[in-house]
Every structure is written in C-alpha cells, then in structure tokens.
Short mmCIF file of C-alpha atoms and ligand atoms in Angstrom, two decimals:
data_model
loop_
_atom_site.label_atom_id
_atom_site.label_comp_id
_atom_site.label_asym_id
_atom_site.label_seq_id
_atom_site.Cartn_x
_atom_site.Cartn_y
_atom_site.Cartn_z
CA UNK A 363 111.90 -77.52 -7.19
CA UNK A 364 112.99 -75.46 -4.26
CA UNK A 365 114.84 -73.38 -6.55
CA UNK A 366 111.52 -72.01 -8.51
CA UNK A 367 109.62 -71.36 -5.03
CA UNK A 368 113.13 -69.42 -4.53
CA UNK A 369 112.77 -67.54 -7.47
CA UNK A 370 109.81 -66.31 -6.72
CA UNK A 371 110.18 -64.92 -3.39
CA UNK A 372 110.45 -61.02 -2.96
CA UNK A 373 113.66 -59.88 -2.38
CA UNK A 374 114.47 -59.71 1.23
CA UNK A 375 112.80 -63.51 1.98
CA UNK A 376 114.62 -64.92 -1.38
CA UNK A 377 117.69 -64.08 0.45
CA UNK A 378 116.97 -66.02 3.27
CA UNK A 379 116.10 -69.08 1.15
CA UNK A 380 119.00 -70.70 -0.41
CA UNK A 381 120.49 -71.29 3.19
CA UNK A 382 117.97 -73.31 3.08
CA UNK A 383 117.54 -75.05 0.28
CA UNK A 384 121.16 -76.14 -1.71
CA UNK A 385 122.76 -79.17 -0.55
CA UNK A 386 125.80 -77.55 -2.48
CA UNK A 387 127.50 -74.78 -2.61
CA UNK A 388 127.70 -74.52 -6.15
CA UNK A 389 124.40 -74.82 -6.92
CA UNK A 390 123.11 -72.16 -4.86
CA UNK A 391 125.49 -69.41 -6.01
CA UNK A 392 124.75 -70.26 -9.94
CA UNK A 393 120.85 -69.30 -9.01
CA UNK A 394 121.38 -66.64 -6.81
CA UNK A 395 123.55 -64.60 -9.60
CA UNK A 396 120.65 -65.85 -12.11
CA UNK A 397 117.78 -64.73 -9.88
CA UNK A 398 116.82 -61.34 -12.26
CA UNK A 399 116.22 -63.34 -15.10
CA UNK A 400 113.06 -65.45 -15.48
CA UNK A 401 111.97 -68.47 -12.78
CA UNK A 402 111.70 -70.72 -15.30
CA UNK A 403 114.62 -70.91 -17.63
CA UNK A 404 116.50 -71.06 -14.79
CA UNK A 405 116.00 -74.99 -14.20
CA UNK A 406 116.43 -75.22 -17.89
CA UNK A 407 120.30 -73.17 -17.59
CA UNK A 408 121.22 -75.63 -15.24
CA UNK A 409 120.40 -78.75 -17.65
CA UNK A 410 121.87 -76.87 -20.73
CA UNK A 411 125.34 -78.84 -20.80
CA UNK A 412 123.84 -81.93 -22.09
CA UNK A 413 125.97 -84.60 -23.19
CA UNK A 414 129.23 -82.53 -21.33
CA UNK A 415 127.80 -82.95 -17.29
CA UNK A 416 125.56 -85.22 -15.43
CA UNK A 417 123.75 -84.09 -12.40
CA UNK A 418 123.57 -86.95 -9.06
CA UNK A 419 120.29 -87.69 -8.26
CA UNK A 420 121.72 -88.70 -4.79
CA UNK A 421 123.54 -85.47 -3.86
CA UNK A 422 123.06 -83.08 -6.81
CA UNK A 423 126.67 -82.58 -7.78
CA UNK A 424 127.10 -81.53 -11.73
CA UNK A 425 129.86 -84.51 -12.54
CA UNK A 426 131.36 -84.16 -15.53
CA UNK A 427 130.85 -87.18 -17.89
CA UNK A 428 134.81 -88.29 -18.16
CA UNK A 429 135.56 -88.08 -15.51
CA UNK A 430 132.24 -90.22 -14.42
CA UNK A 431 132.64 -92.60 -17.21
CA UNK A 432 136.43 -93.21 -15.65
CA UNK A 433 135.02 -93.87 -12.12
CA UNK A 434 132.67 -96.31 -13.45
CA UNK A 435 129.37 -94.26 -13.43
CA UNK A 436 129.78 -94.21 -9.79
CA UNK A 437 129.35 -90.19 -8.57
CA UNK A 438 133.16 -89.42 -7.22
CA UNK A 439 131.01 -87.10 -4.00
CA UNK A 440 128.83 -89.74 -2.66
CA UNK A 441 129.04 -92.86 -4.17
CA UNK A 442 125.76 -92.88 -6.39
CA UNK A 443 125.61 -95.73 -8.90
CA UNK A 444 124.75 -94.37 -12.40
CA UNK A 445 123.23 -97.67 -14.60
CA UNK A 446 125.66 -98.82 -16.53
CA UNK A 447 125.77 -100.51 -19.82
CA UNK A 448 126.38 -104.15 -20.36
CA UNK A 449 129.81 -103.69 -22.51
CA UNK A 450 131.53 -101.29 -20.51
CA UNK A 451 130.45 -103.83 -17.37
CA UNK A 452 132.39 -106.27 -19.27
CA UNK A 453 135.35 -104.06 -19.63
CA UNK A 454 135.78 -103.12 -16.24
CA UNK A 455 135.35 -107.04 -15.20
CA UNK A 456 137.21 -109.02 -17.28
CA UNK A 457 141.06 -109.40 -17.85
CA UNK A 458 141.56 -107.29 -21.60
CA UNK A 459 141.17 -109.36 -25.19
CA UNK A 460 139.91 -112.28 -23.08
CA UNK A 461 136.32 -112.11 -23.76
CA UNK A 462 134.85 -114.67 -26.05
CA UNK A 463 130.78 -113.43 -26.92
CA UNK A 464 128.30 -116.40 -27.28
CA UNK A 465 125.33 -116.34 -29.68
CA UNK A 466 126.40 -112.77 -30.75
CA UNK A 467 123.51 -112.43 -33.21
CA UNK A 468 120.52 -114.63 -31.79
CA UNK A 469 117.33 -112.11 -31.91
CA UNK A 470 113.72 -112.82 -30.59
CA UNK A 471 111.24 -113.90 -32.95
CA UNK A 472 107.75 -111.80 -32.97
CA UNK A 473 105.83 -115.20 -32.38
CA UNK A 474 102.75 -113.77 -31.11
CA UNK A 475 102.34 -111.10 -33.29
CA UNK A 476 102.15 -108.70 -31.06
CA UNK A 477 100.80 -105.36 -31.51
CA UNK A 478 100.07 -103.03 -28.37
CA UNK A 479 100.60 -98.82 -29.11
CA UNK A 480 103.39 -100.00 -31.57
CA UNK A 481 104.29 -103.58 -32.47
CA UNK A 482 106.69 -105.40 -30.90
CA UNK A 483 109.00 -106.03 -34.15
CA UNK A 484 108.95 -102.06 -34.48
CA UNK A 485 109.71 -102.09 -30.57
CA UNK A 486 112.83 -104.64 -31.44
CA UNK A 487 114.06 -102.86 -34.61
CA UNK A 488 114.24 -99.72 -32.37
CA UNK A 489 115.95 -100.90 -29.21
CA UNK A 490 118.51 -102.51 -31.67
CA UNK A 491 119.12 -99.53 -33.17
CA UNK A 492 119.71 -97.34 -30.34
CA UNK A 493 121.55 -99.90 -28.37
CA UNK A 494 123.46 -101.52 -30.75
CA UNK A 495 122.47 -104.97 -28.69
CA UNK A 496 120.88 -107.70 -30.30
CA UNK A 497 118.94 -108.06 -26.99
CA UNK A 498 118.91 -107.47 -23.52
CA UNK A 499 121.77 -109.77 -22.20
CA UNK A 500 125.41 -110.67 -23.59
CA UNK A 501 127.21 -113.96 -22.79
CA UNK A 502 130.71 -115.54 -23.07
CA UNK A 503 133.55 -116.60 -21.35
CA UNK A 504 136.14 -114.68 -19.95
CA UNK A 505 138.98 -114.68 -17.69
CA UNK A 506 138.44 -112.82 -14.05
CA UNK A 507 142.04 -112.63 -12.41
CA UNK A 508 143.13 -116.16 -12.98
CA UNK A 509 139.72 -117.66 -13.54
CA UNK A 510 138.06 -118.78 -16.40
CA UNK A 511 134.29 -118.88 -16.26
CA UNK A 512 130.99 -118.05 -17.61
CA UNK A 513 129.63 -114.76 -17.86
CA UNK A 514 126.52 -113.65 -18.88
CA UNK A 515 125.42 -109.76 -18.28
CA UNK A 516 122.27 -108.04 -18.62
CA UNK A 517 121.31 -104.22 -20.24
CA UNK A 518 118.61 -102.35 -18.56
CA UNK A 519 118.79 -100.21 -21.43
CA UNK A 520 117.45 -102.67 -24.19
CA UNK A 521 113.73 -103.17 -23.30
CA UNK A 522 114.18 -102.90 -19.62
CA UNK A 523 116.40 -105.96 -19.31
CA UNK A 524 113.39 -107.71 -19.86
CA UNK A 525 113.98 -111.65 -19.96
CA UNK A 526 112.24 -112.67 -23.29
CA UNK A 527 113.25 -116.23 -25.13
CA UNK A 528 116.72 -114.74 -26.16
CA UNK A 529 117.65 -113.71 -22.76
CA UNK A 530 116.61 -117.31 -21.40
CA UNK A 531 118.04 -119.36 -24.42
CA UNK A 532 121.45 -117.42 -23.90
CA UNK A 533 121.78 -118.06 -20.21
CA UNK A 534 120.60 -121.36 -20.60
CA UNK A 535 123.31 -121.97 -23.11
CA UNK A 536 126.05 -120.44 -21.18
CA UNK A 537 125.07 -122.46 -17.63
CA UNK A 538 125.06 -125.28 -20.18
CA UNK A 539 128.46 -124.71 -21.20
CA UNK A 540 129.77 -124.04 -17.99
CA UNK A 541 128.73 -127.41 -16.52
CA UNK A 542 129.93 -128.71 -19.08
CA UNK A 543 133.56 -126.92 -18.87
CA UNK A 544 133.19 -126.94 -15.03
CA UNK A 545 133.47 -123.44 -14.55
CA UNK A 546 131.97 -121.01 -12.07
CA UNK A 547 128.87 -118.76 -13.74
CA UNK A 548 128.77 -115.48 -13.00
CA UNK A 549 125.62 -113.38 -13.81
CA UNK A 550 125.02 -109.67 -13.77
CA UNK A 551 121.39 -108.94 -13.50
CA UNK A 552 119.35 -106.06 -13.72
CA UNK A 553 115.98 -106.09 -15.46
CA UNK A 554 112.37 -105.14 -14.99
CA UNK A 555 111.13 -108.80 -15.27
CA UNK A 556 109.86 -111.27 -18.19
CA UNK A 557 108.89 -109.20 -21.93
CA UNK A 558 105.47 -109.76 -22.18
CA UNK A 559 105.30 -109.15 -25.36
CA UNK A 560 106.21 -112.67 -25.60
CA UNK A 561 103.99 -113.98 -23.50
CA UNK A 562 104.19 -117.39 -21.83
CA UNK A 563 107.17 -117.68 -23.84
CA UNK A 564 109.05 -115.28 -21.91
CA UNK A 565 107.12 -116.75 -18.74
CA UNK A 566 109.16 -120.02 -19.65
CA UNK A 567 112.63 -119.01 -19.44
CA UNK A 568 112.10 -118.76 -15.66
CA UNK A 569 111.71 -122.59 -15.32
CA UNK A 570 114.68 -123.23 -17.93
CA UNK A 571 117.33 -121.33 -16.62
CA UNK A 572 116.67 -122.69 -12.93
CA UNK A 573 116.81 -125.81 -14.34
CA UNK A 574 120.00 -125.16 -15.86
CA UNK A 575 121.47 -123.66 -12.88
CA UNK A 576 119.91 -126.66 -10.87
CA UNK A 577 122.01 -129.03 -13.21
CA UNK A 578 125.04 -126.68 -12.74
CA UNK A 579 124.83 -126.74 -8.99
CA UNK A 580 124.47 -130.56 -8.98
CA UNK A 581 127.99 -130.44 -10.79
CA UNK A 582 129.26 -128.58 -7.34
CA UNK A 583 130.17 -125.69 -9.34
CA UNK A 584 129.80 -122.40 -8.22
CA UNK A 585 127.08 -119.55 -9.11
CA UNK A 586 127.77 -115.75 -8.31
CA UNK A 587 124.43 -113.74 -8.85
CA UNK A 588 125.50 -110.04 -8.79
CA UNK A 589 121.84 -107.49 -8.44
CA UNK A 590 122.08 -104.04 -9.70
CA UNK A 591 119.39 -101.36 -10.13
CA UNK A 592 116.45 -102.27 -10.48
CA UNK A 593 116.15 -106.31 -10.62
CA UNK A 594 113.04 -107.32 -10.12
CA UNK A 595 110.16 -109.76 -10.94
CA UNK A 596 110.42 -112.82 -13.21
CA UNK A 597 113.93 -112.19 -13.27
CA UNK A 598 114.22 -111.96 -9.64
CA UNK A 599 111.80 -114.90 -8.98
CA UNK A 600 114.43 -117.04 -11.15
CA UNK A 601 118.39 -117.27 -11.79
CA UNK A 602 118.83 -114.12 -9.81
CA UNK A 603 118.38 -115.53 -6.90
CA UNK A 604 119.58 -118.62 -7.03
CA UNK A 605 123.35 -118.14 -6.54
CA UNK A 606 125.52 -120.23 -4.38
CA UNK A 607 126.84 -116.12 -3.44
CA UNK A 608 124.23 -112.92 -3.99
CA UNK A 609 126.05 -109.83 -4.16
CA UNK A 610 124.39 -106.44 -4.62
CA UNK A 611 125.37 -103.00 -4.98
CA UNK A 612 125.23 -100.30 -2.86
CA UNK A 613 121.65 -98.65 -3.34
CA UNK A 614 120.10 -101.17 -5.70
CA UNK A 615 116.40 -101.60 -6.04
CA UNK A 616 115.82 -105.13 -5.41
CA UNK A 617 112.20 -107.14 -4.98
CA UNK A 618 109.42 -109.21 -7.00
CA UNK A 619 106.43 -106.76 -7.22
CA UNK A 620 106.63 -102.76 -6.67
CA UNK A 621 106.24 -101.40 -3.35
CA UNK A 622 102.79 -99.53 -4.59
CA UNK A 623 101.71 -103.06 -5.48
CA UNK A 624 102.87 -104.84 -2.59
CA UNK A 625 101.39 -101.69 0.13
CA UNK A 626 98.08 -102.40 -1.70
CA UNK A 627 97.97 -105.91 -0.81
CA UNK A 628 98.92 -106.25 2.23
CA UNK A 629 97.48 -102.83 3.20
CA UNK A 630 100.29 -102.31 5.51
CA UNK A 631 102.58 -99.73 5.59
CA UNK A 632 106.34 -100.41 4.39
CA UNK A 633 109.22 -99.21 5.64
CA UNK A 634 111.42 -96.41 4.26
CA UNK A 635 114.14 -98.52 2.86
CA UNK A 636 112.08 -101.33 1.74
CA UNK A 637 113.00 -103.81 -1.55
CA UNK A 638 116.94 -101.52 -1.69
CA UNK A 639 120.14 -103.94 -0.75
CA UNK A 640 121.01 -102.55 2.39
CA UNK A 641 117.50 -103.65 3.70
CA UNK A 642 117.56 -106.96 2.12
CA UNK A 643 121.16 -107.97 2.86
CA UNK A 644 120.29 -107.08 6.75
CA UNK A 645 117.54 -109.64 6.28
CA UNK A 646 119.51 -112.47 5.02
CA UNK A 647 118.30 -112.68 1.03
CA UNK A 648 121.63 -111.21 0.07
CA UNK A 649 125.18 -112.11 0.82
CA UNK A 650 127.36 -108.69 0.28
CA UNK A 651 127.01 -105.42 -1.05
CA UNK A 652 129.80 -104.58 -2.94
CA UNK A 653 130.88 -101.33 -4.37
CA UNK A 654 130.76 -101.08 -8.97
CA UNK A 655 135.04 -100.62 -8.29
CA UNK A 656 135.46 -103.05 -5.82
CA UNK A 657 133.35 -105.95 -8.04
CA UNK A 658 136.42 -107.27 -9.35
CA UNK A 659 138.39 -107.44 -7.09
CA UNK A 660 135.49 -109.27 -4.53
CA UNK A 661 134.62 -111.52 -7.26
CA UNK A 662 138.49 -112.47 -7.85
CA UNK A 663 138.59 -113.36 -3.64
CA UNK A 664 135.44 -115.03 -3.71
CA UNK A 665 136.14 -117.20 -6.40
CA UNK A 666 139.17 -118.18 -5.39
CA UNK A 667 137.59 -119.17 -1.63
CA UNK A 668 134.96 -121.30 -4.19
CA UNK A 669 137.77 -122.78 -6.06
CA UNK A 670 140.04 -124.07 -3.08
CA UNK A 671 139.98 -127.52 -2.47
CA UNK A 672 137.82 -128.29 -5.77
CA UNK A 673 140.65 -129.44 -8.94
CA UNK A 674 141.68 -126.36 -10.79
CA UNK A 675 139.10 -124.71 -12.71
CA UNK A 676 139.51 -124.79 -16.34
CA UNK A 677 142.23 -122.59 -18.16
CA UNK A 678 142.43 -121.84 -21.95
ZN1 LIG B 1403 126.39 -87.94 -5.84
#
C-alpha cells in the first residue's frame, strides 16, 4: 500500500519515501527501478511469479516455494507459519511407511438438505475435488519415534476445518481405538468451528468426542492437543482443549468467538495480542508453544515423560 502512495509522489519527495517505507531491501529497489512505469501494475509485477514465490505476510520476504515447502511452510527470515496441509503434517510427523489411515472414504451425508447461495452437496463435491480429502480431518495410527499412537489431523483447507458428523465420527472412532489399544491420542487441530450446514448434527460431535476423550482419560492414557492457525469455536469449545498437554504454535490464532464479536459484548477494549498463543500460553490455557520443526521432536520427549512409569505402550 505504501508502495502506490510512493508511486505517486513527485520526484524529489518519492525519493525520500522508500527509506521509509520497505522493511526489505529487496523490495524497495525492485519499485524504485519500476517507478516510470504505471502505479498500478506495479503491485501486480510483484505478484506475477505465481505458483514459483510466496510473499510473508509477517516480514514481506519473496520465499521461494521449495525451498518453503522444505522448511515446512515456516518463512526461513522470521519464522512465519504458512497453513499447512493435513498430509504433508503427517509426513513431517510420523516415522516413513508407518501410517495406517482410518475410515479413508467416510463422507458427510447432506441430511438437511441444505441449500444456502449453493447447496451444500455442490459445496462437498467441490472441496473434494480441489482437496482431494474426503473431509476435513484424516485419522490413523502411526509410529512417532518409538511410539505407537493415535493420530487424527485436521485441514483448514477443506471447508474451514469445519467439524461436521465425519470429522466427529472419525475422532470418535480413533479415541475409541486408542483406549482400546492403550495408546496416547494425538490431535492436530485447526478449524473455524462446527459446519453448519449440518446443523445440530455438527453441534453434536462436540459432546461425543469429549465423551470419548473423557473415556480415554479415565483409561490414564495420555491426550496431546496441538492448536494451529486459526482454531476456534465448537472445535475449540471441545477436544481441543481438553488435552492432558496443549501445545500451540508460534503465532496461532486461538479463541471461541472473534475478537469483533467478543469487543462488542463486552464493550471493552482488547488488547493487541488478544486470542494468539503467546497471549494465551502466558495466561495458563496453553502448555507450550512449539515451533512446526521442532513438533516432533517435543512430541517424541513429551511422550516419552507420559509413558514412564505406565507399562509400555503398544508396539506393532
Ligand atoms: Zn517472514
């Protein structure tokens, strides 16, 4: 944005400007040497490389995609975590070829019918599609450095993570299992709440998987909850934070309703960092916050810590 009041400056004050303005270097030089042409292709130059680079929201570095996609979608200058899918979560946590998937091909069921600007069968068909997911969460057991457990991790890119029936009936299956193969759960959330497109039906899956996790717990097994960005609402308000452990990472938007919503009810002013991890771990909802390439590692120490003293946890 600073860049088009830059643009068009008259010469002698442009100059001045981009001292100003460019957190980077690189940036600044690109639009100075541009500056003759038009103001407003200029932001559209910058975006050209589509597909090749990826600009940092956090500190405006171009990154370019390999060599993001090998540092985990984590920006290699400061740190920013990128959202990440829910298979290449699973690759960088568990131990290669050790992944079994659990109720691979369950898909929701359009029980109400429901049609808003387009139905929610379209809305399914498409997400499918462009995903590849059958829905917005995939389960299984895997191994985790020597551990064996339960897995289940969510994909804000199919429907917002949103927790409809299939999300609930999976993790309700794998807790199930878990118990039942005393093994540690681990669950990866992120999600913008219950799918309303399924109604109290989605509204239910709240109650089920705490129960499930309640049941799990009274096994003394161990629950990780790990929060990335966003997880919020029904989501929140259930399984996510009920682990034994809540871990979050660095920067992650985490809270019921949306600050707007929340500043409008309590007509209060909120302060700067409110609902990210930092503010919530220092007030006591979360446990850690651990860096996207240190996960594994953490989540190897802390299960062991969970798994001394109990009789060995599972093995294949
Ligand atoms: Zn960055």
């Amino acid at each position: 944005m600073d860049t088009i009041s830059f643009t068009k400056k008259p010469l002698g004050v442009g100059t001045v400007e981009p001292a100003l303005t460019p957190p980077s270097v690189d940036t600044a030089q690109t639009t100075f040497t541009k500056k003759p042409k038009v103001g407003a292709g200029k932001a559209k130059k910058r975006d050209i490389p589509e597909g090749l680079w990826t600009k940092c929201p956090t500190c405006e570095a171009m990154i370019f995609d390999k060599e993001l996609d090998e540092n985990l979608k984590v920006c290699p200058k400061c740190g920013h975590h990128f959202p990440i899918g829910s298979r290449e979560r699973i690759h960088s946590l568990v131990e290669t070829c050790t992944f079994e998937e659990m109720d691979a091909g369950m898909t929701s069921v359009d029980v109400l019918r429901f049609k808003g600007v387009s139905t929610y069968k379209s809305k399914l068909e498409q997400y499918q599609k462009t995903t590849t997911l059958k829905d917005a969460v995939i389960t299984g057991l895997g191994k985790i450095g020597p551990h064996r457990r339960a897995r289940g991790v969510m994909d804000f890119g199919f429907l917002g993570g949103s927790m409809g029936s299939v999300v609930g009936e999976k993790l309700t299956r794998l807790i199930e299992r878990a118990t039942e193969k005393e093994m540690p759960v681990v669950i990866i959330s992120t999600s913008g709440g219950a799918r309303m497109y399924e109604g109290m039906f989605s509204l239910m899956q709240m109650a089920k998987t705490s129960a499930a996790l309640a049941y799990h717990a009274k096994h003394r097994l161990p629950y990780i909850s790990v929060l990335t960005h966003p997880t919020t609402a029904g989501v929140m308000a259930s399984y996510a934070s009920l682990g034994d452990l809540i871990l979050a990472e660095p920067g992650a938007m985490i809270g019921f309703a949306g600050p707007r919503v929340i500043k409008d009810t309590t007509q209060s002013e909120l302060p700067p960092d409110f609902q990210t991890a930092e503010f919530l771990l220092n007030h006591g909802l979360i446990d850690a916050i651990v860096p996207r390439r240190e996960m594994k590692a953490q989540l190897i120490e802390y299960l062991n810590f969970l798994a001394a003293g109990k009789k060995t946890p599972a093995t294949p």
